[in-house]
């Protein structure tokens, strides 16, 4: 014998029902069928919701981030427009435009609208379905069928104005659990919208800073090319004067050409970043141009707060939990299918063979009655469906925990990157300063005839490499700051609706 699901999942929500029949100011004794209907309604309305009530799964939560300094344990002060911390007006304009025009945002917003509409559709099951189906039919009865002692066939017109009512009583909470699941899906789609929004904002900021870094490197290479061209011209003059060898001229030319090649490559990479930004802004690459401007900004200081607070700030974690809550409610829907289903059907209206008296009170018709459906045998379909929903829930529990741990990892990675690259920047700045001193010394020694020209070229090449590396490290620090802001939830508040842009 099949056993019903665990009774501990039943949570009664009692409702009172009072039926009073009054007609012509006298006590009216209802028909036995109506007494049965009233009893069924009373039982139905003393309803309950089967299935488990959702509770957030436990996840190991550290007391502090391993990579955070003491000052970084303060709560992060991030607003929705977190990129304004960089104080770059051009970036502010690009972010605002992207939030208005980006098509991924539009698609995610449409997804939220779909889930809301779906939830409204499921909520309609709380209400009865009423339809109006008038008809006019011309009929002829058989002369060979004796009905009420009339043996002759007859032809007549039948006028019918019926109102039909169908209502499935939500005894076990199947509809309530379905609505609970649908509302959770709405929350998941809203969190997904915020995930798309934050991804867009972070991607745009990274592309912007990378493009500005290429602008900076391109300017450095342009200045270096100009310097190397002067050196080549001077070397040529000295060669014709017999003061330099042909090898020195060839070395100067090779250094200049190699630097021009680097400049062209940086220009190509810069173009690709500009194309990427154009797409994020919903522009064709050919219709979008961003004027060159060297990078001149320092990463802001961003406290990370405590790991326990991260679960309330990450929209991807909120999305995973909302999907989990929806799956939990679907278990209740699957459990409710093991229990009897009660439906009420009724008809009322007017019927007559004459249109002249169709609306007379004597032409009224009505019927009302309940029906109960018991699932006796279905080949294990209901059990299989319940097992499937429970397995989906287990899967989403694991995915939720993975999402939480990944959120902790994102913050740890960003903090580690910021600290390491800040140290790298200090060392690299020192390397640039030392390279500049080295270039000055080699040029002085070369002029005094103490060293050959290859030493000068080596010093120039070392300085350029260190300058480009310093500029790349600055970009990496800015990108790490962007990723940290994203890892911290980008100022999102799950209790508030997303802002309108």
CSV table of C-alpha atoms in Angstrom, one decimal:
chain,number,residue,atom,x,y,z
A,1,UNK,CA,0.0,0.0,0.0
A,2,UNK,CA,1.3,3.4,-0.9
A,3,UNK,CA,2.0,5.6,2.1
A,4,UNK,CA,1.2,9.3,2.0
A,5,UNK,CA,4.2,11.8,2.5
A,6,UNK,CA,5.4,12.6,5.9
A,7,UNK,CA,2.6,14.3,8.0
A,8,UNK,CA,5.1,16.6,9.6
A,9,UNK,CA,4.9,18.6,6.4
A,10,UNK,CA,1.3,19.6,7.1
A,11,UNK,CA,0.8,23.1,8.5
A,12,UNK,CA,-2.9,23.8,9.2
A,13,UNK,CA,-4.3,27.3,8.4
A,14,UNK,CA,-7.8,27.1,9.8
A,15,UNK,CA,-10.6,29.2,8.4
A,16,UNK,CA,-14.1,29.6,9.8
A,17,UNK,CA,-17.1,29.0,7.6
A,18,UNK,CA,-20.7,30.0,8.4
A,19,UNK,CA,-23.5,29.0,6.1
A,20,UNK,CA,-27.0,30.5,6.6
A,21,UNK,CA,-29.9,29.9,4.4
A,22,UNK,CA,-32.8,32.4,4.5
A,23,UNK,CA,-35.8,32.5,2.3
A,24,UNK,CA,-38.9,34.7,2.6
A,25,UNK,CA,-38.0,35.4,6.3
A,26,UNK,CA,-38.5,31.7,7.2
A,27,UNK,CA,-36.1,29.0,8.2
A,28,UNK,CA,-35.0,27.1,5.1
A,29,UNK,CA,-33.9,23.5,5.3
A,30,UNK,CA,-31.3,22.8,2.6
A,31,UNK,CA,-31.4,19.8,0.4
A,32,UNK,CA,-29.3,16.9,1.6
A,33,UNK,CA,-26.9,17.4,-1.3
A,34,UNK,CA,-26.4,21.0,-0.1
A,35,UNK,CA,-25.7,19.8,3.4
A,36,UNK,CA,-23.0,17.5,1.9
A,37,UNK,CA,-21.6,20.4,-0.1
A,38,UNK,CA,-21.5,22.6,3.0
A,39,UNK,CA,-19.6,19.9,4.9
A,40,UNK,CA,-17.1,19.5,2.1
A,41,UNK,CA,-16.6,23.2,2.0
A,42,UNK,CA,-16.0,23.4,5.7
A,43,UNK,CA,-13.5,20.6,5.4
A,44,UNK,CA,-11.8,22.2,2.5
A,45,UNK,CA,-11.5,25.6,4.0
A,46,UNK,CA,-10.0,24.2,7.1
A,47,UNK,CA,-7.1,23.7,4.8
A,48,UNK,CA,-3.4,23.1,5.1
A,49,UNK,CA,-0.2,23.3,3.0
A,50,UNK,CA,1.6,20.0,2.6
A,51,UNK,CA,5.3,19.9,1.8
A,52,UNK,CA,8.3,21.3,3.6
A,53,UNK,CA,8.5,25.0,4.7
A,54,UNK,CA,11.7,26.6,3.3
A,55,UNK,CA,14.6,27.3,5.6
A,56,UNK,CA,18.0,28.7,4.4
A,57,UNK,CA,20.7,26.0,4.4
A,58,UNK,CA,23.6,26.4,6.7
A,59,UNK,CA,26.9,27.4,5.1
A,60,UNK,CA,30.4,27.6,6.8
A,61,UNK,CA,31.0,31.3,7.4
A,62,UNK,CA,34.5,32.5,8.5
A,63,UNK,CA,34.7,35.3,11.1
A,64,UNK,CA,36.9,37.5,8.8
A,65,UNK,CA,38.6,37.5,5.4
A,66,UNK,CA,42.1,36.0,5.5
A,67,UNK,CA,43.4,38.6,3.1
A,68,UNK,CA,41.8,41.6,4.8
A,69,UNK,CA,43.8,44.1,6.9
A,70,UNK,CA,42.4,45.5,10.1
A,71,UNK,CA,41.1,48.6,8.4
A,72,UNK,CA,39.4,46.5,5.7
A,73,UNK,CA,37.0,44.9,8.2
A,74,UNK,CA,34.9,48.0,8.3
A,75,UNK,CA,31.6,47.8,6.4
A,76,UNK,CA,31.9,48.9,2.7
A,77,UNK,CA,30.3,52.2,1.8
A,78,UNK,CA,29.2,51.3,-1.7
A,79,UNK,CA,26.3,53.0,-3.4
A,80,UNK,CA,24.5,51.7,-6.5
A,81,UNK,CA,26.8,54.1,-8.6
A,82,UNK,CA,30.0,52.6,-7.1
A,83,UNK,CA,32.1,53.7,-10.1
A,84,UNK,CA,31.9,57.3,-8.9
A,85,UNK,CA,34.5,56.5,-6.3
A,86,UNK,CA,37.1,56.7,-9.1
A,87,UNK,CA,36.2,60.4,-9.8
A,88,UNK,CA,36.3,60.0,-13.5
A,89,UNK,CA,33.5,62.0,-15.3
A,90,UNK,CA,34.0,60.2,-18.6
A,91,UNK,CA,33.4,56.8,-16.8
A,92,UNK,CA,30.3,58.2,-15.1
A,93,UNK,CA,28.8,59.2,-18.5
A,94,UNK,CA,29.6,55.8,-20.1
A,95,UNK,CA,28.1,53.9,-17.2
A,96,UNK,CA,24.9,55.9,-17.2
A,97,UNK,CA,24.5,55.4,-21.0
A,98,UNK,CA,25.2,51.6,-20.7
A,99,UNK,CA,22.5,51.2,-18.1
A,100,UNK,CA,20.0,52.9,-20.4
A,101,UNK,CA,21.0,51.3,-23.7
A,102,UNK,CA,22.6,47.9,-23.1
A,103,UNK,CA,20.5,45.1,-24.6
A,104,UNK,CA,21.5,42.5,-22.0
A,105,UNK,CA,19.9,44.7,-19.4
A,106,UNK,CA,16.7,45.0,-21.5
A,107,UNK,CA,16.6,41.2,-21.9
A,108,UNK,CA,17.0,40.7,-18.2
A,109,UNK,CA,14.2,43.2,-17.5
A,110,UNK,CA,11.9,41.4,-19.9
A,111,UNK,CA,12.7,38.2,-18.0
A,112,UNK,CA,11.5,39.8,-14.8
A,113,UNK,CA,8.3,40.8,-16.5
A,114,UNK,CA,7.8,37.3,-17.7
A,115,UNK,CA,8.2,35.8,-14.2
A,116,UNK,CA,5.8,38.4,-12.8
A,117,UNK,CA,3.2,37.6,-15.4
A,118,UNK,CA,3.6,33.9,-14.8
A,119,UNK,CA,3.1,34.4,-11.0
A,120,UNK,CA,-0.1,36.3,-11.7
A,121,UNK,CA,-1.3,33.5,-13.9
A,122,UNK,CA,-0.7,31.0,-11.2
A,123,UNK,CA,-2.5,33.2,-8.6
A,124,UNK,CA,-5.6,33.0,-10.8
A,125,UNK,CA,-6.1,29.5,-9.6
A,126,UNK,CA,-7.3,30.9,-6.2
A,127,UNK,CA,-10.5,32.1,-8.0
A,128,UNK,CA,-13.3,30.2,-9.7
A,129,UNK,CA,-13.6,30.1,-13.5
A,130,UNK,CA,-16.9,31.6,-14.6
A,131,UNK,CA,-18.0,31.5,-18.3
A,132,UNK,CA,-21.0,32.6,-20.2
A,133,UNK,CA,-22.0,30.4,-23.2
A,134,UNK,CA,-25.3,31.5,-24.7
A,135,UNK,CA,-26.7,29.3,-27.5
A,136,UNK,CA,-29.7,29.0,-29.8
A,137,UNK,CA,-30.4,25.6,-31.3
A,138,UNK,CA,-33.1,24.2,-33.6
A,139,UNK,CA,-34.1,20.7,-32.6
A,140,UNK,CA,-36.3,17.9,-33.7
A,141,UNK,CA,-37.3,14.9,-31.5
A,142,UNK,CA,-37.8,11.4,-32.7
A,143,UNK,CA,-41.3,10.1,-33.2
A,144,UNK,CA,-40.1,6.7,-32.2
A,145,UNK,CA,-39.1,7.7,-28.7
A,146,UNK,CA,-42.0,7.9,-26.2
A,147,UNK,CA,-41.2,10.6,-23.7
A,148,UNK,CA,-43.9,11.8,-21.3
A,149,UNK,CA,-46.6,10.0,-23.3
A,150,UNK,CA,-45.8,12.1,-26.4
A,151,UNK,CA,-45.2,9.8,-29.3
A,152,UNK,CA,-45.1,12.3,-32.2
A,153,UNK,CA,-41.9,14.0,-33.1
A,154,UNK,CA,-41.7,17.7,-32.7
A,155,UNK,CA,-39.5,20.5,-33.8
A,156,UNK,CA,-38.6,23.5,-31.6
A,157,UNK,CA,-36.0,26.1,-30.9
A,158,UNK,CA,-34.1,26.0,-27.7
A,159,UNK,CA,-32.8,29.2,-26.2
A,160,UNK,CA,-30.1,28.9,-23.5
A,161,UNK,CA,-28.3,31.5,-21.4
A,162,UNK,CA,-26.1,29.6,-19.0
A,163,UNK,CA,-23.4,30.8,-16.6
A,164,UNK,CA,-20.9,28.0,-15.8
A,165,UNK,CA,-18.7,27.9,-12.7
A,166,UNK,CA,-15.7,25.7,-12.0
A,167,UNK,CA,-13.6,25.9,-8.8
A,168,UNK,CA,-10.9,23.6,-7.6
A,169,UNK,CA,-10.7,24.0,-3.8
A,170,UNK,CA,-7.1,24.3,-2.6
A,171,UNK,CA,-7.4,21.8,0.3
A,172,UNK,CA,-3.7,20.7,0.5
A,173,UNK,CA,-2.1,24.0,-0.6
A,174,UNK,CA,-1.2,23.0,-4.1
A,175,UNK,CA,-2.1,26.4,-5.4
A,176,UNK,CA,-0.5,28.2,-2.4
A,177,UNK,CA,2.8,26.2,-2.9
A,178,UNK,CA,2.7,27.0,-6.6
A,179,UNK,CA,2.3,30.7,-5.9
A,180,UNK,CA,5.1,30.5,-3.3
A,181,UNK,CA,7.3,28.9,-6.0
A,182,UNK,CA,6.3,31.5,-8.6
A,183,UNK,CA,7.0,34.4,-6.3
A,184,UNK,CA,10.4,32.9,-5.5
A,185,UNK,CA,11.1,32.7,-9.2
A,186,UNK,CA,10.2,36.4,-9.5
A,187,UNK,CA,12.8,37.2,-6.8
A,188,UNK,CA,15.3,35.0,-8.6
A,189,UNK,CA,14.7,36.9,-11.9
A,190,UNK,CA,15.1,40.2,-10.1
A,191,UNK,CA,18.4,39.1,-8.6
A,192,UNK,CA,19.5,37.9,-12.0
A,193,UNK,CA,18.7,41.3,-13.4
A,194,UNK,CA,21.0,42.8,-10.8
A,195,UNK,CA,23.7,40.2,-11.7
A,196,UNK,CA,23.5,41.3,-15.3
A,197,UNK,CA,23.6,44.9,-14.3
A,198,UNK,CA,26.7,44.5,-12.1
A,199,UNK,CA,28.4,42.4,-14.7
A,200,UNK,CA,27.8,45.2,-17.3
A,201,UNK,CA,29.0,47.9,-14.9
A,202,UNK,CA,32.1,46.0,-14.0
A,203,UNK,CA,32.9,44.9,-17.6
A,204,UNK,CA,32.6,48.5,-18.8
A,205,UNK,CA,34.8,49.9,-16.0
A,206,UNK,CA,37.5,47.2,-16.8
A,207,UNK,CA,37.4,47.9,-20.5
A,208,UNK,CA,37.5,51.7,-19.8
A,209,UNK,CA,40.5,51.5,-17.6
A,210,UNK,CA,42.3,49.1,-19.9
A,211,UNK,CA,41.7,51.4,-22.8
A,212,UNK,CA,43.0,54.3,-20.8
A,213,UNK,CA,46.1,52.2,-19.9
A,214,UNK,CA,46.7,51.7,-23.6
A,215,UNK,CA,46.4,55.4,-24.1
A,216,UNK,CA,49.0,55.9,-21.5
A,217,UNK,CA,51.3,53.3,-22.9
A,218,UNK,CA,50.8,54.6,-26.4
A,219,UNK,CA,51.8,58.1,-25.2
A,220,UNK,CA,54.9,56.7,-23.6
A,221,UNK,CA,55.8,54.8,-26.7
A,222,UNK,CA,55.2,57.9,-28.9
A,223,UNK,CA,57.5,60.0,-26.7
A,224,UNK,CA,60.1,57.2,-26.8
A,225,UNK,CA,59.8,57.0,-30.6
A,226,UNK,CA,60.5,60.7,-30.8
A,227,UNK,CA,63.5,60.4,-28.6
A,228,UNK,CA,64.9,57.4,-30.5
A,229,UNK,CA,64.4,59.2,-33.8
A,230,UNK,CA,66.5,62.1,-32.5
A,231,UNK,CA,69.2,59.6,-31.4
A,232,UNK,CA,69.1,57.9,-34.8
A,233,UNK,CA,69.5,61.3,-36.5
A,234,UNK,CA,72.4,62.2,-34.3
A,235,UNK,CA,74.0,58.8,-34.8
A,236,UNK,CA,73.8,59.2,-38.6
A,237,UNK,CA,75.4,62.6,-38.4
A,238,UNK,CA,78.2,61.2,-36.2
A,239,UNK,CA,78.6,58.2,-38.6
A,240,UNK,CA,79.1,60.5,-41.6
A,241,UNK,CA,81.6,62.5,-39.5
A,242,UNK,CA,83.5,59.3,-38.8
A,243,UNK,CA,82.6,59.4,-35.1
A,244,UNK,CA,80.3,56.4,-35.1
A,245,UNK,CA,80.4,53.0,-36.7
A,246,UNK,CA,77.8,51.6,-39.1
A,247,UNK,CA,76.9,49.0,-36.4
A,248,UNK,CA,75.8,51.8,-34.1
A,249,UNK,CA,73.5,53.2,-36.8
A,250,UNK,CA,72.0,49.8,-37.4
A,251,UNK,CA,71.4,49.3,-33.6
A,252,UNK,CA,69.7,52.7,-33.3
A,253,UNK,CA,67.5,51.9,-36.3
A,254,UNK,CA,66.6,48.4,-34.9
A,255,UNK,CA,65.6,50.0,-31.5
A,256,UNK,CA,63.5,52.6,-33.2
A,257,UNK,CA,61.7,50.1,-35.5
A,258,UNK,CA,61.0,47.7,-32.6
A,259,UNK,CA,59.5,50.5,-30.5
A,260,UNK,CA,57.3,51.5,-33.5
A,261,UNK,CA,56.1,47.9,-33.7
A,262,UNK,CA,55.2,48.0,-30.0
A,263,UNK,CA,53.3,51.3,-30.6
A,264,UNK,CA,51.3,49.7,-33.4
A,265,UNK,CA,50.4,46.7,-31.3
A,266,UNK,CA,49.2,48.9,-28.4
A,267,UNK,CA,47.1,50.9,-30.9
A,268,UNK,CA,45.5,47.7,-32.2
A,269,UNK,CA,44.6,46.5,-28.7
A,270,UNK,CA,43.3,49.9,-27.9
A,271,UNK,CA,40.9,49.7,-30.9
A,272,UNK,CA,39.6,46.4,-29.7
A,273,UNK,CA,38.8,47.8,-26.3
A,274,UNK,CA,37.0,50.7,-27.9
A,275,UNK,CA,35.0,48.2,-30.0
A,276,UNK,CA,34.0,46.3,-26.8
A,277,UNK,CA,32.9,49.5,-25.1
A,278,UNK,CA,30.8,50.4,-28.2
A,279,UNK,CA,28.9,47.1,-28.0
A,280,UNK,CA,28.2,47.5,-24.3
A,281,UNK,CA,26.7,50.9,-25.1
A,282,UNK,CA,24.6,49.3,-27.9
A,283,UNK,CA,26.6,51.1,-30.6
A,284,UNK,CA,28.1,49.8,-33.8
A,285,UNK,CA,31.9,50.0,-33.5
A,286,UNK,CA,32.1,52.2,-36.6
A,287,UNK,CA,29.7,54.7,-34.9
A,288,UNK,CA,31.6,55.1,-31.6
A,289,UNK,CA,34.8,56.9,-30.8
A,290,UNK,CA,36.4,57.6,-27.5
A,291,UNK,CA,39.1,60.3,-27.5
A,292,UNK,CA,42.5,59.3,-26.2
A,293,UNK,CA,43.3,60.3,-22.7
A,294,UNK,CA,46.1,59.1,-20.5
A,295,UNK,CA,45.3,57.2,-17.2
A,296,UNK,CA,45.5,59.5,-14.3
A,297,UNK,CA,43.6,58.0,-11.3
A,298,UNK,CA,44.5,56.0,-8.2
A,299,UNK,CA,42.5,53.1,-6.9
A,300,UNK,CA,40.2,54.0,-4.0
A,301,UNK,CA,40.4,52.4,-0.6
A,302,UNK,CA,37.5,49.9,-0.2
A,303,UNK,CA,36.9,48.1,3.1
A,304,UNK,CA,35.5,44.6,2.6
A,305,UNK,CA,33.4,44.2,5.8
A,306,UNK,CA,32.7,40.7,7.3
A,307,UNK,CA,32.0,37.5,5.4
A,308,UNK,CA,28.7,37.1,7.3
A,309,UNK,CA,27.3,40.3,5.7
A,310,UNK,CA,28.3,39.2,2.2
A,311,UNK,CA,25.2,36.9,1.8
A,312,UNK,CA,23.0,39.9,2.1
A,313,UNK,CA,24.8,42.0,-0.6
A,314,UNK,CA,25.5,39.5,-3.4
A,315,UNK,CA,22.7,39.2,-6.0
A,316,UNK,CA,24.0,35.9,-7.3
A,317,UNK,CA,23.7,34.4,-3.8
A,318,UNK,CA,20.2,35.9,-3.6
A,319,UNK,CA,19.3,34.4,-7.0
A,320,UNK,CA,20.6,30.9,-5.9
A,321,UNK,CA,18.6,31.1,-2.7
A,322,UNK,CA,15.4,32.2,-4.4
A,323,UNK,CA,15.7,29.3,-6.9
A,324,UNK,CA,16.2,27.0,-3.9
A,325,UNK,CA,13.0,28.4,-2.2
A,326,UNK,CA,11.1,27.8,-5.5
A,327,UNK,CA,12.3,24.2,-5.6
A,328,UNK,CA,11.3,23.7,-2.0
A,329,UNK,CA,7.7,24.9,-2.8
A,330,UNK,CA,7.6,22.5,-5.8
A,331,UNK,CA,8.1,19.6,-3.4
A,332,UNK,CA,4.9,20.7,-1.7
A,333,UNK,CA,3.1,20.8,-5.0
A,334,UNK,CA,4.3,17.2,-5.7
A,335,UNK,CA,3.2,16.1,-2.3
A,336,UNK,CA,-0.3,17.6,-2.7
A,337,UNK,CA,-0.9,15.3,-5.8
A,338,UNK,CA,-1.0,12.3,-3.4
A,339,UNK,CA,-4.2,13.6,-1.8
A,340,UNK,CA,-7.8,13.8,-3.0
A,341,UNK,CA,-8.7,16.8,-5.1
A,342,UNK,CA,-12.1,18.6,-4.5
A,343,UNK,CA,-13.7,20.5,-7.3
A,344,UNK,CA,-17.0,22.4,-7.4
A,345,UNK,CA,-19.0,22.9,-10.5
A,346,UNK,CA,-22.2,24.9,-11.0
A,347,UNK,CA,-24.5,26.1,-13.8
A,348,UNK,CA,-27.2,28.7,-13.6
A,349,UNK,CA,-29.1,30.7,-16.2
A,350,UNK,CA,-32.3,30.6,-18.3
A,351,UNK,CA,-33.7,28.1,-20.8
A,352,UNK,CA,-36.8,28.3,-22.9
A,353,UNK,CA,-38.2,27.3,-26.3
A,354,UNK,CA,-39.6,30.8,-26.6
A,355,UNK,CA,-37.6,33.9,-26.8
A,356,UNK,CA,-40.5,35.9,-25.3
A,357,UNK,CA,-40.3,34.3,-21.9
A,358,UNK,CA,-36.6,33.4,-21.9
A,359,UNK,CA,-35.8,35.8,-19.0
A,360,UNK,CA,-38.9,34.9,-16.9
A,361,UNK,CA,-38.2,33.5,-13.5
A,362,UNK,CA,-39.9,30.3,-14.4
A,363,UNK,CA,-37.3,29.7,-17.1
A,364,UNK,CA,-34.4,29.6,-14.6
A,365,UNK,CA,-32.1,26.6,-14.4
A,366,UNK,CA,-29.3,25.7,-12.1
A,367,UNK,CA,-27.2,22.9,-10.9
A,368,UNK,CA,-24.4,22.7,-8.2
A,369,UNK,CA,-22.3,19.8,-7.0
A,370,UNK,CA,-18.9,18.8,-5.8
A,371,UNK,CA,-16.6,16.2,-7.2
A,372,UNK,CA,-13.7,14.4,-5.5
A,373,UNK,CA,-10.8,12.8,-7.4
A,374,UNK,CA,-8.8,10.1,-5.6
A,375,UNK,CA,-5.4,9.1,-7.1
A,376,UNK,CA,-5.7,5.3,-6.8
A,377,UNK,CA,-3.1,4.0,-9.3
A,378,UNK,CA,-0.8,5.8,-11.7
A,379,UNK,CA,2.1,3.5,-12.2
A,380,UNK,CA,4.4,5.3,-9.8
A,381,UNK,CA,4.1,8.6,-11.6
A,382,UNK,CA,3.4,10.7,-8.5
A,383,UNK,CA,6.2,9.0,-6.5
A,384,UNK,CA,8.7,9.6,-9.4
A,385,UNK,CA,7.7,13.3,-9.6
A,386,UNK,CA,8.2,13.7,-5.9
A,387,UNK,CA,11.6,12.0,-6.0
A,388,UNK,CA,12.5,14.3,-8.9
A,389,UNK,CA,11.5,17.5,-7.1
A,390,UNK,CA,13.4,16.4,-4.0
A,391,UNK,CA,16.5,15.7,-6.1
A,392,UNK,CA,16.2,19.1,-7.7
A,393,UNK,CA,16.1,20.7,-4.3
A,394,UNK,CA,19.2,18.7,-3.2
A,395,UNK,CA,21.1,19.9,-6.3
A,396,UNK,CA,20.2,23.5,-5.7
A,397,UNK,CA,21.2,23.3,-2.0
A,398,UNK,CA,24.7,22.2,-3.2
A,399,UNK,CA,24.8,24.9,-5.8
A,400,UNK,CA,23.8,27.5,-3.3
A,401,UNK,CA,26.6,26.5,-0.9
A,402,UNK,CA,29.0,26.6,-3.9
A,403,UNK,CA,27.8,30.1,-4.8
A,404,UNK,CA,28.4,31.3,-1.2
A,405,UNK,CA,31.9,29.8,-1.1
A,406,UNK,CA,32.6,31.3,-4.5
A,407,UNK,CA,31.5,34.7,-3.2
A,408,UNK,CA,34.0,34.4,-0.3
A,409,UNK,CA,36.7,33.4,-2.8
A,410,UNK,CA,36.0,36.4,-5.1
A,411,UNK,CA,36.5,38.8,-2.2
A,412,UNK,CA,39.7,37.0,-1.0
A,413,UNK,CA,41.1,37.0,-4.6
A,414,UNK,CA,40.4,40.7,-5.1
A,415,UNK,CA,41.9,41.7,-1.7
A,416,UNK,CA,45.0,39.6,-2.4
A,417,UNK,CA,45.4,41.1,-5.9
A,418,UNK,CA,45.0,44.7,-4.5
A,419,UNK,CA,47.6,44.1,-1.8
A,420,UNK,CA,50.1,42.4,-4.0
A,421,UNK,CA,49.8,44.9,-6.9
A,422,UNK,CA,50.1,47.8,-4.5
A,423,UNK,CA,53.5,46.4,-3.4
A,424,UNK,CA,54.4,45.7,-7.0
A,425,UNK,CA,53.6,49.3,-7.9
A,426,UNK,CA,56.0,50.6,-5.2
A,427,UNK,CA,58.8,48.3,-6.4
A,428,UNK,CA,58.1,49.2,-10.1
A,429,UNK,CA,58.1,52.9,-9.4
A,430,UNK,CA,61.5,52.4,-7.8
A,431,UNK,CA,62.6,50.4,-10.9
A,432,UNK,CA,61.5,53.3,-13.2
A,433,UNK,CA,63.4,55.8,-11.1
A,434,UNK,CA,66.5,53.7,-11.1
A,435,UNK,CA,66.2,53.1,-14.9
A,436,UNK,CA,66.0,56.9,-15.5
A,437,UNK,CA,69.2,57.4,-13.5
A,438,UNK,CA,70.8,54.6,-15.4
A,439,UNK,CA,69.9,56.2,-18.8
A,440,UNK,CA,71.4,59.5,-17.7
A,441,UNK,CA,74.6,57.9,-16.5
A,442,UNK,CA,75.0,55.8,-19.7
A,443,UNK,CA,74.5,58.8,-21.9
A,444,UNK,CA,77.1,60.8,-19.9
A,445,UNK,CA,79.6,57.9,-20.1
A,446,UNK,CA,78.9,57.5,-23.8
A,447,UNK,CA,79.6,61.1,-24.5
A,448,UNK,CA,82.9,60.8,-22.6
A,449,UNK,CA,83.8,57.7,-24.7
A,450,UNK,CA,83.8,55.4,-21.7
A,451,UNK,CA,81.2,52.9,-23.0
A,452,UNK,CA,79.9,51.8,-26.4
A,453,UNK,CA,76.6,52.7,-27.9
A,454,UNK,CA,75.1,49.2,-27.2
A,455,UNK,CA,75.1,50.0,-23.5
A,456,UNK,CA,73.1,53.2,-24.2
A,457,UNK,CA,70.6,51.2,-26.2
A,458,UNK,CA,70.3,48.6,-23.4
A,459,UNK,CA,69.6,51.4,-20.8
A,460,UNK,CA,66.9,52.9,-23.1
A,461,UNK,CA,65.3,49.6,-23.6
A,462,UNK,CA,65.3,48.8,-19.9
A,463,UNK,CA,63.7,52.2,-19.0
A,464,UNK,CA,60.9,51.7,-21.6
A,465,UNK,CA,60.1,48.2,-20.4
A,466,UNK,CA,59.9,49.4,-16.8
A,467,UNK,CA,57.7,52.4,-17.7
A,468,UNK,CA,55.3,50.2,-19.6
A,469,UNK,CA,55.2,47.6,-16.8
A,470,UNK,CA,54.4,50.4,-14.2
A,471,UNK,CA,51.5,51.6,-16.4
A,472,UNK,CA,50.2,48.0,-16.7
A,473,UNK,CA,50.4,47.5,-13.0
A,474,UNK,CA,48.3,50.6,-12.4
A,475,UNK,CA,45.6,49.3,-14.7
A,476,UNK,CA,45.7,45.9,-12.9
A,477,UNK,CA,45.2,47.7,-9.6
A,478,UNK,CA,42.2,49.6,-10.9
A,479,UNK,CA,40.7,46.4,-12.4
A,480,UNK,CA,41.2,44.7,-9.0
A,481,UNK,CA,39.4,47.5,-7.3
A,482,UNK,CA,36.5,47.1,-9.8
A,483,UNK,CA,36.4,43.3,-9.2
A,484,UNK,CA,36.4,43.9,-5.4
A,485,UNK,CA,33.4,46.2,-5.7
A,486,UNK,CA,31.6,43.7,-7.8
A,487,UNK,CA,32.6,40.9,-5.3
A,488,UNK,CA,31.1,42.9,-2.5
A,489,UNK,CA,27.8,43.2,-4.3
A,490,UNK,CA,28.3,46.6,-5.9
A,491,UNK,CA,26.1,48.4,-3.3
A,492,UNK,CA,23.1,46.3,-4.1
A,493,UNK,CA,20.3,46.1,-1.5
A,494,UNK,CA,18.0,43.1,-2.0
A,495,UNK,CA,15.2,44.8,0.0
A,496,UNK,CA,14.9,47.6,-2.4
A,497,UNK,CA,13.9,47.6,-6.1
A,498,UNK,CA,16.6,48.2,-8.7
A,499,UNK,CA,17.1,51.8,-9.6
A,500,UNK,CA,15.6,53.2,-12.8
A,501,UNK,CA,18.2,54.5,-15.3
